[in-house]
Amino acid sequence: MIQRPNDNVEVAVAPADWGPLSALPGNPMMWILILGEIAVFGVFLVGFSVARVLDPQLFDNSRFHLSALLAGINTLVLVTSGFLVAAAVFQRRHNGQGRLFLAAGMVLGTIFLAIKGVEYTQLFNEGIGIETNTFFRLYFMITGFHALHIVLGLLILGIVFFANSVENMETGAAFWHMLDMIWVLIYPIVYLLH
Amino acid sequence: MTVAVLTKIWIVLVALTIATMSVGASQGRLLPFIIQAALILAVAGFKASAILNYFLDLRSSSRGWRLLFSIYLVMLGGSVLAIHAIGCTLAHGGCILLSYEAIR
Protein backbone atom coordinates (compact mmCIF):
# COMPACT_ATOMS: atom_id res chain seq x y z
CA MET A 1 0.00 0.00 0.00
CA ILE A 2 1.24 3.52 -0.78
CA GLN A 3 -0.04 6.91 0.33
CA ARG A 4 -0.42 9.76 -2.09
CA PRO A 5 1.15 12.95 -0.72
CA ASN A 6 -1.83 15.18 -1.52
CA ASP A 7 -4.62 13.11 -0.11
CA ASN A 8 -5.03 10.38 2.40
CA VAL A 9 -6.44 7.81 0.00
CA GLU A 10 -4.60 4.49 0.18
CA VAL A 11 -4.00 2.83 -3.17
CA ALA A 12 -3.37 -0.88 -3.49
CA VAL A 13 -0.39 -1.63 -5.76
CA ALA A 14 -1.21 -4.78 -7.73
CA PRO A 15 1.64 -6.91 -9.06
CA ALA A 16 2.23 -6.56 -12.81
CA ASP A 17 -0.03 -8.84 -14.80
CA TRP A 18 2.03 -10.91 -17.23
CA GLY A 19 -0.88 -13.10 -18.22
CA PRO A 20 0.05 -16.77 -18.72
CA LEU A 21 3.74 -15.98 -18.06
CA SER A 22 2.84 -15.29 -14.42
CA ALA A 23 2.24 -19.03 -13.96
CA LEU A 24 5.93 -19.80 -14.63
CA PRO A 25 8.64 -19.81 -11.94
CA GLY A 26 10.91 -16.74 -11.81
CA ASN A 27 10.68 -13.41 -13.59
CA PRO A 28 8.39 -13.40 -16.68
CA MET A 29 10.94 -11.26 -18.59
CA MET A 30 13.39 -14.15 -18.42
CA TRP A 31 10.75 -16.47 -19.82
CA ILE A 32 10.37 -14.29 -22.91
CA LEU A 33 14.11 -14.84 -23.50
CA ILE A 34 13.86 -18.56 -22.70
CA LEU A 35 10.96 -19.16 -25.08
CA GLY A 36 12.85 -17.33 -27.84
CA GLU A 37 16.00 -19.38 -27.23
CA ILE A 38 14.08 -22.66 -27.23
CA ALA A 39 12.53 -21.75 -30.58
CA VAL A 40 15.92 -20.75 -32.07
CA PHE A 41 17.66 -23.95 -30.96
CA GLY A 42 14.69 -25.97 -32.28
CA VAL A 43 15.15 -24.38 -35.71
CA PHE A 44 18.93 -25.04 -35.54
CA LEU A 45 18.42 -28.73 -34.80
CA VAL A 46 15.80 -29.25 -37.50
CA GLY A 47 18.04 -27.32 -39.93
CA PHE A 48 20.98 -29.54 -38.97
CA SER A 49 18.88 -32.64 -39.72
CA VAL A 50 17.77 -31.28 -43.09
CA ALA A 51 21.38 -30.44 -44.00
CA ARG A 52 22.39 -34.00 -43.11
CA VAL A 53 19.77 -35.42 -45.49
CA LEU A 54 21.14 -33.21 -48.27
CA ASP A 55 24.68 -34.57 -47.85
CA PRO A 56 24.60 -37.73 -45.69
CA GLN A 57 28.07 -38.96 -46.69
CA LEU A 58 29.75 -35.70 -45.68
CA PHE A 59 27.89 -35.63 -42.36
CA ASP A 60 28.67 -39.28 -41.60
CA ASN A 61 32.37 -38.85 -42.38
CA SER A 62 32.63 -35.57 -40.45
CA ARG A 63 30.79 -36.89 -37.39
CA PHE A 64 33.54 -39.46 -36.80
CA HIS A 65 35.89 -36.59 -35.92
CA LEU A 66 33.68 -35.65 -32.97
CA SER A 67 34.16 -37.15 -29.54
CA ALA A 68 30.80 -38.61 -28.52
CA LEU A 69 32.46 -39.69 -25.27
CA LEU A 70 33.37 -36.10 -24.27
CA ALA A 71 29.88 -34.95 -25.27
CA GLY A 72 28.35 -37.73 -23.16
CA ILE A 73 30.50 -36.79 -20.19
CA ASN A 74 29.44 -33.17 -20.70
CA THR A 75 25.80 -34.30 -20.63
CA LEU A 76 26.42 -35.97 -17.26
CA VAL A 77 28.16 -32.80 -16.02
CA LEU A 78 25.36 -30.47 -17.11
CA VAL A 79 22.56 -32.72 -15.84
CA THR A 80 24.31 -32.89 -12.47
CA SER A 81 24.76 -29.11 -12.50
CA GLY A 82 21.03 -28.73 -13.19
CA PHE A 83 20.24 -31.01 -10.27
CA LEU A 84 22.42 -28.92 -7.93
CA VAL A 85 20.84 -25.66 -9.09
CA ALA A 86 17.35 -27.16 -8.60
CA ALA A 87 18.40 -28.25 -5.10
CA ALA A 88 19.63 -24.69 -4.44
CA VAL A 89 16.23 -23.25 -5.39
CA PHE A 90 14.46 -25.85 -3.22
CA GLN A 91 16.67 -24.95 -0.27
CA ARG A 92 16.10 -21.21 -0.80
CA ARG A 93 12.33 -21.72 -0.94
CA HIS A 94 12.54 -23.48 2.42
CA ASN A 95 14.37 -20.73 4.30
CA GLY A 96 17.89 -21.85 3.46
CA GLN A 97 20.42 -19.84 1.45
CA GLY A 98 21.07 -22.41 -1.27
CA ARG A 99 24.47 -20.91 -2.00
CA LEU A 100 26.50 -24.09 -1.55
CA PHE A 101 24.39 -26.02 -4.06
CA LEU A 102 24.42 -23.03 -6.42
CA ALA A 103 28.21 -22.69 -6.24
CA ALA A 104 28.64 -26.43 -6.88
CA GLY A 105 26.32 -26.14 -9.89
CA MET A 106 28.41 -23.23 -11.20
CA VAL A 107 31.64 -25.21 -10.79
CA LEU A 108 30.16 -27.98 -12.93
CA GLY A 109 29.04 -25.39 -15.47
CA THR A 110 32.66 -24.23 -15.68
CA ILE A 111 33.82 -27.84 -16.09
CA PHE A 112 31.35 -28.18 -18.99
CA LEU A 113 33.05 -25.25 -20.71
CA ALA A 114 36.51 -26.71 -20.02
CA ILE A 115 35.51 -30.05 -21.60
CA LYS A 116 34.03 -28.16 -24.54
CA GLY A 117 37.38 -26.38 -24.86
CA VAL A 118 39.20 -29.74 -24.94
CA GLU A 119 36.79 -30.96 -27.63
CA TYR A 120 37.35 -27.87 -29.79
CA THR A 121 41.12 -28.05 -29.27
CA GLN A 122 41.19 -31.66 -30.47
CA LEU A 123 39.37 -30.63 -33.64
CA PHE A 124 41.61 -27.59 -34.21
CA ASN A 125 44.68 -29.83 -33.81
CA GLU A 126 43.30 -32.03 -36.59
CA GLY A 127 43.10 -28.94 -38.77
CA ILE A 128 39.32 -28.79 -38.52
CA GLY A 129 37.61 -25.42 -38.12
CA ILE A 130 34.37 -23.63 -38.80
CA GLU A 131 35.26 -23.26 -42.51
CA THR A 132 36.01 -26.96 -43.06
CA ASN A 133 32.59 -27.95 -44.40
CA THR A 134 28.83 -27.57 -43.84
CA PHE A 135 28.78 -30.11 -41.03
CA PHE A 136 31.42 -28.28 -39.00
CA ARG A 137 29.92 -24.87 -39.77
CA LEU A 138 26.65 -26.06 -38.23
CA TYR A 139 28.40 -28.00 -35.47
CA PHE A 140 30.45 -25.00 -34.31
CA MET A 141 27.46 -22.68 -34.68
CA ILE A 142 25.11 -24.82 -32.60
CA THR A 143 27.55 -25.95 -29.91
CA GLY A 144 29.35 -22.58 -29.83
CA PHE A 145 26.09 -20.68 -29.46
CA HIS A 146 25.11 -23.03 -26.66
CA ALA A 147 28.52 -22.60 -24.98
CA LEU A 148 28.14 -18.81 -25.15
CA HIS A 149 24.79 -19.19 -23.41
CA ILE A 150 26.50 -21.28 -20.73
CA VAL A 151 28.88 -18.36 -20.15
CA LEU A 152 25.88 -16.02 -19.88
CA GLY A 153 24.15 -18.53 -17.58
CA LEU A 154 27.18 -18.62 -15.30
CA LEU A 155 27.15 -14.81 -15.14
CA ILE A 156 23.45 -14.83 -14.24
CA LEU A 157 23.98 -17.51 -11.59
CA GLY A 158 26.92 -15.47 -10.27
CA ILE A 159 24.66 -12.44 -9.82
CA VAL A 160 21.97 -14.60 -8.26
CA PHE A 161 24.54 -16.04 -5.87
CA PHE A 162 24.82 -12.61 -4.23
CA ALA A 163 21.24 -11.34 -4.76
CA ASN A 164 19.62 -14.61 -3.77
CA SER A 165 15.97 -13.75 -3.29
CA VAL A 166 13.64 -16.65 -4.10
CA GLU A 167 12.48 -14.94 -7.32
CA ASN A 168 16.06 -14.25 -8.42
CA MET A 169 17.06 -17.84 -7.73
CA GLU A 170 14.08 -19.15 -9.70
CA THR A 171 14.87 -16.78 -12.56
CA GLY A 172 18.54 -17.76 -12.81
CA ALA A 173 17.68 -21.45 -12.42
CA ALA A 174 15.05 -21.25 -15.19
CA PHE A 175 17.68 -19.97 -17.64
CA TRP A 176 20.14 -22.65 -16.53
CA HIS A 177 17.63 -25.49 -16.88
CA MET A 178 16.75 -24.23 -20.36
CA LEU A 179 20.44 -24.67 -21.31
CA ASP A 180 20.46 -28.09 -19.67
CA MET A 181 17.38 -29.16 -21.64
CA ILE A 182 18.75 -27.82 -24.94
CA TRP A 183 22.04 -29.69 -24.47
CA VAL A 184 20.15 -32.93 -23.75
CA LEU A 185 18.64 -32.46 -27.26
CA ILE A 186 21.85 -31.31 -29.01
CA TYR A 187 23.86 -34.31 -27.76
CA PRO A 188 21.92 -37.08 -29.54
CA ILE A 189 21.03 -35.11 -32.68
CA VAL A 190 24.52 -33.77 -33.39
CA TYR A 191 26.77 -36.47 -31.89
CA LEU A 192 24.85 -39.76 -32.04
CA LEU A 193 22.42 -39.93 -34.95
CA HIS A 194 24.01 -41.12 -38.16
CA MET B 1 8.98 -31.38 -4.58
CA THR B 2 11.77 -32.45 -2.24
CA VAL B 3 15.51 -32.94 -2.60
CA ALA B 4 14.85 -36.70 -2.41
CA VAL B 5 12.62 -36.47 -5.50
CA LEU B 6 15.19 -34.31 -7.30
CA THR B 7 17.87 -36.86 -6.42
CA LYS B 8 15.79 -39.72 -7.87
CA ILE B 9 15.24 -37.75 -11.08
CA TRP B 10 18.96 -37.00 -11.29
CA ILE B 11 19.79 -40.72 -10.91
CA VAL B 12 17.33 -41.56 -13.71
CA LEU B 13 18.85 -38.87 -15.95
CA VAL B 14 22.38 -40.12 -15.30
CA ALA B 15 21.35 -43.73 -15.98
CA LEU B 16 19.60 -42.79 -19.22
CA THR B 17 22.59 -40.70 -20.34
CA ILE B 18 24.98 -43.62 -19.72
CA ALA B 19 22.61 -45.94 -21.60
CA THR B 20 22.48 -43.48 -24.51
CA MET B 21 26.29 -43.24 -24.51
CA SER B 22 26.47 -47.05 -24.74
CA VAL B 23 24.02 -47.17 -27.64
CA GLY B 24 25.98 -44.40 -29.36
CA ALA B 25 29.25 -46.26 -28.81
CA SER B 26 27.78 -49.36 -30.48
CA GLN B 27 27.91 -47.42 -33.78
CA GLY B 28 24.57 -48.84 -34.88
CA ARG B 29 25.41 -52.52 -34.46
CA LEU B 30 22.64 -53.16 -31.93
CA LEU B 31 19.38 -52.16 -33.59
CA PRO B 32 17.90 -51.36 -37.00
CA PHE B 33 18.46 -47.79 -38.19
CA ILE B 34 15.09 -46.26 -37.50
CA ILE B 35 14.47 -48.07 -34.22
CA GLN B 36 17.80 -46.93 -32.80
CA ALA B 37 17.20 -43.34 -33.94
CA ALA B 38 13.67 -43.38 -32.47
CA LEU B 39 14.96 -44.83 -29.21
CA ILE B 40 17.74 -42.23 -28.88
CA LEU B 41 15.31 -39.37 -29.62
CA ALA B 42 12.63 -40.74 -27.28
CA VAL B 43 15.13 -40.99 -24.43
CA ALA B 44 16.32 -37.43 -25.14
CA GLY B 45 12.73 -36.18 -25.13
CA PHE B 46 12.02 -37.98 -21.86
CA LYS B 47 15.14 -36.47 -20.27
CA ALA B 48 14.23 -32.97 -21.49
CA SER B 49 10.71 -33.42 -20.14
CA ALA B 50 12.06 -34.55 -16.75
CA ILE B 51 14.34 -31.50 -16.57
CA LEU B 52 11.41 -29.20 -17.34
CA ASN B 53 8.90 -30.82 -15.00
CA TYR B 54 11.12 -31.54 -12.02
CA PHE B 55 14.28 -29.39 -12.08
CA LEU B 56 12.43 -26.40 -13.49
CA ASP B 57 9.33 -27.40 -11.53
CA LEU B 58 6.87 -26.87 -14.36
CA ARG B 59 4.67 -29.44 -12.60
CA SER B 60 3.55 -26.61 -10.33
CA SER B 61 2.82 -24.39 -13.37
CA SER B 62 -0.35 -24.43 -15.45
CA ARG B 63 -1.42 -27.39 -17.58
CA GLY B 64 -1.24 -25.19 -20.68
CA TRP B 65 2.49 -24.58 -20.29
CA ARG B 66 3.20 -28.25 -19.66
CA LEU B 67 1.21 -29.12 -22.77
CA LEU B 68 3.03 -26.49 -24.85
CA PHE B 69 6.48 -27.78 -23.87
CA SER B 70 5.38 -31.38 -24.45
CA ILE B 71 4.17 -30.46 -27.94
CA TYR B 72 7.50 -28.73 -28.61
CA LEU B 73 9.49 -31.83 -27.63
CA VAL B 74 7.27 -34.24 -29.58
CA MET B 75 7.32 -32.01 -32.66
CA LEU B 76 11.10 -31.53 -32.54
CA GLY B 77 11.86 -35.21 -31.99
CA GLY B 78 9.23 -36.28 -34.52
CA SER B 79 10.53 -33.85 -37.14
CA VAL B 80 14.14 -34.97 -36.73
CA LEU B 81 13.11 -38.64 -36.92
CA ALA B 82 10.91 -38.06 -39.97
CA ILE B 83 13.69 -36.13 -41.74
CA HIS B 84 16.09 -39.00 -41.00
CA ALA B 85 13.67 -41.62 -42.30
CA ILE B 86 12.89 -39.64 -45.46
CA GLY B 87 16.58 -38.97 -46.10
CA CYS B 88 17.48 -42.62 -45.68
CA THR B 89 14.64 -43.73 -47.92
CA LEU B 90 15.65 -41.27 -50.62
CA ALA B 91 19.27 -42.37 -50.45
CA HIS B 92 18.75 -46.12 -50.20
CA GLY B 93 15.21 -46.71 -51.45
CA GLY B 94 13.56 -47.92 -48.27
CA CYS B 95 15.93 -48.57 -45.39
CA ILE B 96 13.59 -48.26 -42.45
CA LEU B 97 14.47 -51.61 -40.90
CA LEU B 98 18.01 -51.94 -42.22
CA SER B 99 20.98 -51.77 -39.87
CA TYR B 100 23.43 -48.87 -40.02
CA GLU B 101 26.09 -51.20 -41.40
CA ALA B 102 23.80 -52.31 -44.24
CA ILE B 103 23.12 -48.66 -45.07
CA ARG B 104 26.82 -47.95 -45.28
Tab-separated table of C-alpha atoms in Angstrom:
chain	number	residue	atom	x	y	z
A	1	MET	CA	0.000	0.000	0.000
A	2	ILE	CA	1.244	3.517	-0.780
A	3	GLN	CA	-0.041	6.910	0.333
A	4	ARG	CA	-0.420	9.763	-2.094
A	5	PRO	CA	1.150	12.953	-0.723
A	6	ASN	CA	-1.828	15.176	-1.522
A	7	ASP	CA	-4.621	13.114	-0.112
A	8	ASN	CA	-5.025	10.380	2.398
A	9	VAL	CA	-6.438	7.812	0.001
A	10	GLU	CA	-4.601	4.490	0.176
A	11	VAL	CA	-4.005	2.829	-3.173
A	12	ALA	CA	-3.371	-0.883	-3.489
A	13	VAL	CA	-0.389	-1.626	-5.761
A	14	ALA	CA	-1.209	-4.778	-7.725
A	15	PRO	CA	1.637	-6.908	-9.062
A	16	ALA	CA	2.229	-6.559	-12.812
A	17	ASP	CA	-0.031	-8.840	-14.796
A	18	TRP	CA	2.034	-10.906	-17.231
A	19	GLY	CA	-0.877	-13.099	-18.222
A	20	PRO	CA	0.054	-16.766	-18.719
A	21	LEU	CA	3.744	-15.984	-18.060
A	22	SER	CA	2.842	-15.286	-14.421
A	23	ALA	CA	2.243	-19.025	-13.961
A	24	LEU	CA	5.933	-19.804	-14.633
A	25	PRO	CA	8.644	-19.807	-11.937
A	26	GLY	CA	10.908	-16.741	-11.809
A	27	ASN	CA	10.682	-13.415	-13.591
A	28	PRO	CA	8.390	-13.402	-16.680
A	29	MET	CA	10.935	-11.256	-18.592
A	30	MET	CA	13.390	-14.146	-18.416
A	31	TRP	CA	10.755	-16.468	-19.818
A	32	ILE	CA	10.369	-14.294	-22.906
A	33	LEU	CA	14.105	-14.839	-23.499
A	34	ILE	CA	13.862	-18.559	-22.699
A	35	LEU	CA	10.959	-19.157	-25.083
A	36	GLY	CA	12.847	-17.325	-27.843
A	37	GLU	CA	15.997	-19.382	-27.228
A	38	ILE	CA	14.078	-22.662	-27.232
A	39	ALA	CA	12.532	-21.749	-30.585
A	40	VAL	CA	15.919	-20.749	-32.066
A	41	PHE	CA	17.655	-23.954	-30.960
A	42	GLY	CA	14.695	-25.974	-32.280
A	43	VAL	CA	15.150	-24.385	-35.708
A	44	PHE	CA	18.929	-25.037	-35.537
A	45	LEU	CA	18.421	-28.729	-34.798
A	46	VAL	CA	15.796	-29.246	-37.500
A	47	GLY	CA	18.043	-27.324	-39.930
A	48	PHE	CA	20.980	-29.543	-38.967
A	49	SER	CA	18.876	-32.643	-39.717
A	50	VAL	CA	17.772	-31.278	-43.088
A	51	ALA	CA	21.376	-30.443	-44.005
A	52	ARG	CA	22.392	-34.005	-43.105
A	53	VAL	CA	19.775	-35.419	-45.485
A	54	LEU	CA	21.139	-33.214	-48.266
A	55	ASP	CA	24.676	-34.567	-47.845
A	56	PRO	CA	24.603	-37.734	-45.690
A	57	GLN	CA	28.074	-38.956	-46.689
A	58	LEU	CA	29.752	-35.696	-45.682
A	59	PHE	CA	27.889	-35.628	-42.358
A	60	ASP	CA	28.675	-39.278	-41.597
A	61	ASN	CA	32.373	-38.851	-42.376
A	62	SER	CA	32.631	-35.572	-40.450
A	63	ARG	CA	30.789	-36.890	-37.386
A	64	PHE	CA	33.541	-39.463	-36.799
A	65	HIS	CA	35.895	-36.594	-35.918
A	66	LEU	CA	33.678	-35.651	-32.969
A	67	SER	CA	34.164	-37.154	-29.536
A	68	ALA	CA	30.800	-38.614	-28.521
A	69	LEU	CA	32.461	-39.691	-25.266
A	70	LEU	CA	33.365	-36.103	-24.273
A	71	ALA	CA	29.876	-34.948	-25.273
A	72	GLY	CA	28.350	-37.730	-23.159
A	73	ILE	CA	30.502	-36.787	-20.191
A	74	ASN	CA	29.439	-33.171	-20.702
A	75	THR	CA	25.801	-34.300	-20.629
A	76	LEU	CA	26.415	-35.966	-17.260
A	77	VAL	CA	28.161	-32.801	-16.022
A	78	LEU	CA	25.363	-30.470	-17.112
A	79	VAL	CA	22.556	-32.724	-15.838
A	80	THR	CA	24.308	-32.887	-12.466
A	81	SER	CA	24.761	-29.111	-12.497
A	82	GLY	CA	21.028	-28.734	-13.190
A	83	PHE	CA	20.241	-31.014	-10.267
A	84	LEU	CA	22.416	-28.922	-7.934
A	85	VAL	CA	20.835	-25.660	-9.091
A	86	ALA	CA	17.349	-27.158	-8.603
A	87	ALA	CA	18.396	-28.249	-5.099
A	88	ALA	CA	19.632	-24.692	-4.435
A	89	VAL	CA	16.226	-23.253	-5.389
A	90	PHE	CA	14.465	-25.853	-3.225
A	91	GLN	CA	16.668	-24.953	-0.274
A	92	ARG	CA	16.100	-21.210	-0.799
A	93	ARG	CA	12.329	-21.723	-0.937
A	94	HIS	CA	12.536	-23.484	2.419
A	95	ASN	CA	14.367	-20.735	4.297
A	96	GLY	CA	17.891	-21.853	3.461
A	97	GLN	CA	20.417	-19.841	1.451
A	98	GLY	CA	21.074	-22.414	-1.271
A	99	ARG	CA	24.472	-20.905	-1.999
A	100	LEU	CA	26.499	-24.093	-1.549
A	101	PHE	CA	24.392	-26.020	-4.061
A	102	LEU	CA	24.424	-23.035	-6.417
A	103	ALA	CA	28.214	-22.691	-6.235
A	104	ALA	CA	28.641	-26.429	-6.882
A	105	GLY	CA	26.322	-26.138	-9.893
A	106	MET	CA	28.411	-23.235	-11.202
A	107	VAL	CA	31.642	-25.206	-10.787
A	108	LEU	CA	30.156	-27.982	-12.927
A	109	GLY	CA	29.043	-25.387	-15.473
A	110	THR	CA	32.657	-24.228	-15.677
A	111	ILE	CA	33.818	-27.840	-16.088
A	112	PHE	CA	31.349	-28.176	-18.989
A	113	LEU	CA	33.055	-25.252	-20.707
A	114	ALA	CA	36.508	-26.706	-20.016
A	115	ILE	CA	35.512	-30.046	-21.596
A	116	LYS	CA	34.029	-28.162	-24.542
A	117	GLY	CA	37.375	-26.379	-24.860
A	118	VAL	CA	39.201	-29.741	-24.939
A	119	GLU	CA	36.785	-30.960	-27.632
A	120	TYR	CA	37.348	-27.871	-29.786
A	121	THR	CA	41.123	-28.047	-29.273
A	122	GLN	CA	41.194	-31.665	-30.472
A	123	LEU	CA	39.375	-30.629	-33.640
A	124	PHE	CA	41.608	-27.588	-34.212
A	125	ASN	CA	44.679	-29.830	-33.813
A	126	GLU	CA	43.297	-32.034	-36.595
A	127	GLY	CA	43.102	-28.936	-38.772
A	128	ILE	CA	39.316	-28.792	-38.516
A	129	GLY	CA	37.615	-25.416	-38.123
A	130	ILE	CA	34.374	-23.632	-38.798
A	131	GLU	CA	35.256	-23.257	-42.506
A	132	THR	CA	36.008	-26.955	-43.058
A	133	ASN	CA	32.588	-27.951	-44.396
A	134	THR	CA	28.828	-27.570	-43.841
A	135	PHE	CA	28.783	-30.107	-41.028
A	136	PHE	CA	31.415	-28.285	-39.001
A	137	ARG	CA	29.915	-24.870	-39.767
A	138	LEU	CA	26.650	-26.059	-38.232
A	139	TYR	CA	28.401	-27.999	-35.468
A	140	PHE	CA	30.448	-25.002	-34.312
A	141	MET	CA	27.462	-22.676	-34.680
A	142	ILE	CA	25.106	-24.819	-32.596
A	143	THR	CA	27.551	-25.947	-29.906
A	144	GLY	CA	29.353	-22.584	-29.831
A	145	PHE	CA	26.087	-20.681	-29.461
A	146	HIS	CA	25.109	-23.027	-26.659
A	147	ALA	CA	28.516	-22.598	-24.975
A	148	LEU	CA	28.140	-18.805	-25.153
A	149	HIS	CA	24.794	-19.192	-23.409
A	150	ILE	CA	26.499	-21.283	-20.730
A	151	VAL	CA	28.885	-18.360	-20.148
A	152	LEU	CA	25.879	-16.022	-19.877
A	153	GLY	CA	24.145	-18.530	-17.582
A	154	LEU	CA	27.179	-18.620	-15.300
A	155	LEU	CA	27.149	-14.809	-15.140
A	156	ILE	CA	23.448	-14.833	-14.241
A	157	LEU	CA	23.984	-17.514	-11.587
A	158	GLY	CA	26.923	-15.467	-10.273
A	159	ILE	CA	24.661	-12.437	-9.822
A	160	VAL	CA	21.966	-14.599	-8.263
A	161	PHE	CA	24.544	-16.038	-5.868
A	162	PHE	CA	24.820	-12.606	-4.225
A	163	ALA	CA	21.241	-11.344	-4.765
A	164	ASN	CA	19.616	-14.614	-3.771
A	165	SER	CA	15.970	-13.753	-3.291
A	166	VAL	CA	13.643	-16.650	-4.101
A	167	GLU	CA	12.484	-14.942	-7.322
A	168	ASN	CA	16.063	-14.251	-8.422
A	169	MET	CA	17.060	-17.838	-7.734
A	170	GLU	CA	14.082	-19.151	-9.698
A	171	THR	CA	14.869	-16.779	-12.563
A	172	GLY	CA	18.540	-17.763	-12.808
A	173	ALA	CA	17.683	-21.450	-12.425
A	174	ALA	CA	15.047	-21.246	-15.194
A	175	PHE	CA	17.682	-19.975	-17.645
A	176	TRP	CA	20.145	-22.649	-16.529
A	177	HIS	CA	17.634	-25.489	-16.879
A	178	MET	CA	16.753	-24.232	-20.362
A	179	LEU	CA	20.438	-24.669	-21.308
A	180	ASP	CA	20.458	-28.088	-19.666
A	181	MET	CA	17.377	-29.157	-21.637
A	182	ILE	CA	18.751	-27.818	-24.935
A	183	TRP	CA	22.041	-29.694	-24.473
A	184	VAL	CA	20.147	-32.926	-23.751
A	185	LEU	CA	18.644	-32.463	-27.257
A	186	ILE	CA	21.848	-31.309	-29.005
A	187	TYR	CA	23.857	-34.305	-27.759
A	188	PRO	CA	21.924	-37.078	-29.542
A	189	ILE	CA	21.029	-35.109	-32.677
A	190	VAL	CA	24.520	-33.772	-33.395
A	191	TYR	CA	26.766	-36.475	-31.895
A	192	LEU	CA	24.855	-39.764	-32.044
A	193	LEU	CA	22.416	-39.927	-34.945
A	194	HIS	CA	24.013	-41.117	-38.157
B	1	MET	CA	8.977	-31.383	-4.581
B	2	THR	CA	11.774	-32.453	-2.240
B	3	VAL	CA	15.514	-32.941	-2.601
B	4	ALA	CA	14.855	-36.695	-2.410
B	5	VAL	CA	12.616	-36.473	-5.496
B	6	LEU	CA	15.190	-34.305	-7.299
B	7	THR	CA	17.874	-36.859	-6.422
B	8	LYS	CA	15.789	-39.719	-7.865
B	9	ILE	CA	15.239	-37.750	-11.076
B	10	TRP	CA	18.958	-36.995	-11.287
B	11	ILE	CA	19.794	-40.721	-10.914
B	12	VAL	CA	17.330	-41.560	-13.707
B	13	LEU	CA	18.847	-38.866	-15.949
B	14	VAL	CA	22.385	-40.119	-15.305
B	15	ALA	CA	21.353	-43.730	-15.979
B	16	LEU	CA	19.602	-42.787	-19.223
B	17	THR	CA	22.592	-40.705	-20.338
B	18	ILE	CA	24.982	-43.617	-19.719
B	19	ALA	CA	22.606	-45.937	-21.599
B	20	THR	CA	22.485	-43.475	-24.506
B	21	MET	CA	26.289	-43.244	-24.506
B	22	SER	CA	26.470	-47.053	-24.736
B	23	VAL	CA	24.020	-47.171	-27.636
B	24	GLY	CA	25.981	-44.395	-29.360
B	25	ALA	CA	29.253	-46.259	-28.811
B	26	SER	CA	27.778	-49.356	-30.480
B	27	GLN	CA	27.906	-47.417	-33.782
B	28	GLY	CA	24.573	-48.845	-34.885
B	29	ARG	CA	25.409	-52.521	-34.464
B	30	LEU	CA	22.643	-53.155	-31.934
B	31	LEU	CA	19.380	-52.162	-33.592
B	32	PRO	CA	17.897	-51.362	-37.003
B	33	PHE	CA	18.460	-47.793	-38.195
B	34	ILE	CA	15.092	-46.258	-37.500
B	35	ILE	CA	14.469	-48.069	-34.222
B	36	GLN	CA	17.796	-46.933	-32.799
B	37	ALA	CA	17.199	-43.345	-33.937
B	38	ALA	CA	13.675	-43.384	-32.472
B	39	LEU	CA	14.960	-44.826	-29.205
B	40	ILE	CA	17.736	-42.225	-28.882
B	41	LEU	CA	15.315	-39.373	-29.617
B	42	ALA	CA	12.625	-40.741	-27.277
B	43	VAL	CA	15.127	-40.986	-24.428
B	44	ALA	CA	16.320	-37.430	-25.144
B	45	GLY	CA	12.730	-36.177	-25.130
B	46	PHE	CA	12.019	-37.975	-21.856
B	47	LYS	CA	15.144	-36.470	-20.267
B	48	ALA	CA	14.231	-32.972	-21.490
B	49	SER	CA	10.711	-33.421	-20.138
B	50	ALA	CA	12.056	-34.550	-16.747
B	51	ILE	CA	14.335	-31.497	-16.572
B	52	LEU	CA	11.406	-29.198	-17.340
B	53	ASN	CA	8.903	-30.822	-15.000
B	54	TYR	CA	11.120	-31.545	-12.017
B	55	PHE	CA	14.281	-29.394	-12.078
B	56	LEU	CA	12.428	-26.396	-13.485
B	57	ASP	CA	9.328	-27.400	-11.532
B	58	LEU	CA	6.865	-26.874	-14.359
B	59	ARG	CA	4.669	-29.436	-12.599
B	60	SER	CA	3.551	-26.609	-10.331
B	61	SER	CA	2.817	-24.395	-13.370
B	62	SER	CA	-0.354	-24.430	-15.451
B	63	ARG	CA	-1.419	-27.388	-17.581
B	64	GLY	CA	-1.244	-25.188	-20.677
B	65	TRP	CA	2.487	-24.583	-20.292
B	66	ARG	CA	3.203	-28.248	-19.657
B	67	LEU	CA	1.211	-29.122	-22.770
B	68	LEU	CA	3.033	-26.491	-24.847
B	69	PHE	CA	6.479	-27.783	-23.867
B	70	SER	CA	5.382	-31.380	-24.454
B	71	ILE	CA	4.171	-30.460	-27.935
B	72	TYR	CA	7.502	-28.729	-28.614
B	73	LEU	CA	9.491	-31.826	-27.628
B	74	VAL	CA	7.266	-34.236	-29.579
B	75	MET	CA	7.321	-32.010	-32.665
B	76	LEU	CA	11.099	-31.530	-32.542
B	77	GLY	CA	11.857	-35.211	-31.993
B	78	GLY	CA	9.233	-36.277	-34.524
B	79	SER	CA	10.530	-33.847	-37.144
B	80	VAL	CA	14.142	-34.971	-36.729
B	81	LEU	CA	13.109	-38.640	-36.923
B	82	ALA	CA	10.905	-38.064	-39.968
B	83	ILE	CA	13.686	-36.135	-41.738
B	84	HIS	CA	16.086	-39.001	-41.001
B	85	ALA	CA	13.668	-41.617	-42.300
B	86	ILE	CA	12.894	-39.636	-45.457
B	87	GLY	CA	16.582	-38.972	-46.097
B	88	CYS	CA	17.477	-42.619	-45.679
B	89	THR	CA	14.636	-43.733	-47.922
B	90	LEU	CA	15.652	-41.266	-50.619
B	91	ALA	CA	19.273	-42.370	-50.451
B	92	HIS	CA	18.749	-46.124	-50.197
B	93	GLY	CA	15.206	-46.706	-51.452
B	94	GLY	CA	13.556	-47.920	-48.274
B	95	CYS	CA	15.933	-48.567	-45.393
B	96	ILE	CA	13.591	-48.256	-42.449
B	97	LEU	CA	14.473	-51.610	-40.900
B	98	LEU	CA	18.013	-51.938	-42.217
B	99	SER	CA	20.982	-51.768	-39.868
B	100	TYR	CA	23.430	-48.868	-40.016
B	101	GLU	CA	26.086	-51.204	-41.402
B	102	ALA	CA	23.797	-52.312	-44.243
B	103	ILE	CA	23.125	-48.662	-45.071
B	104	ARG	CA	26.825	-47.954	-45.281
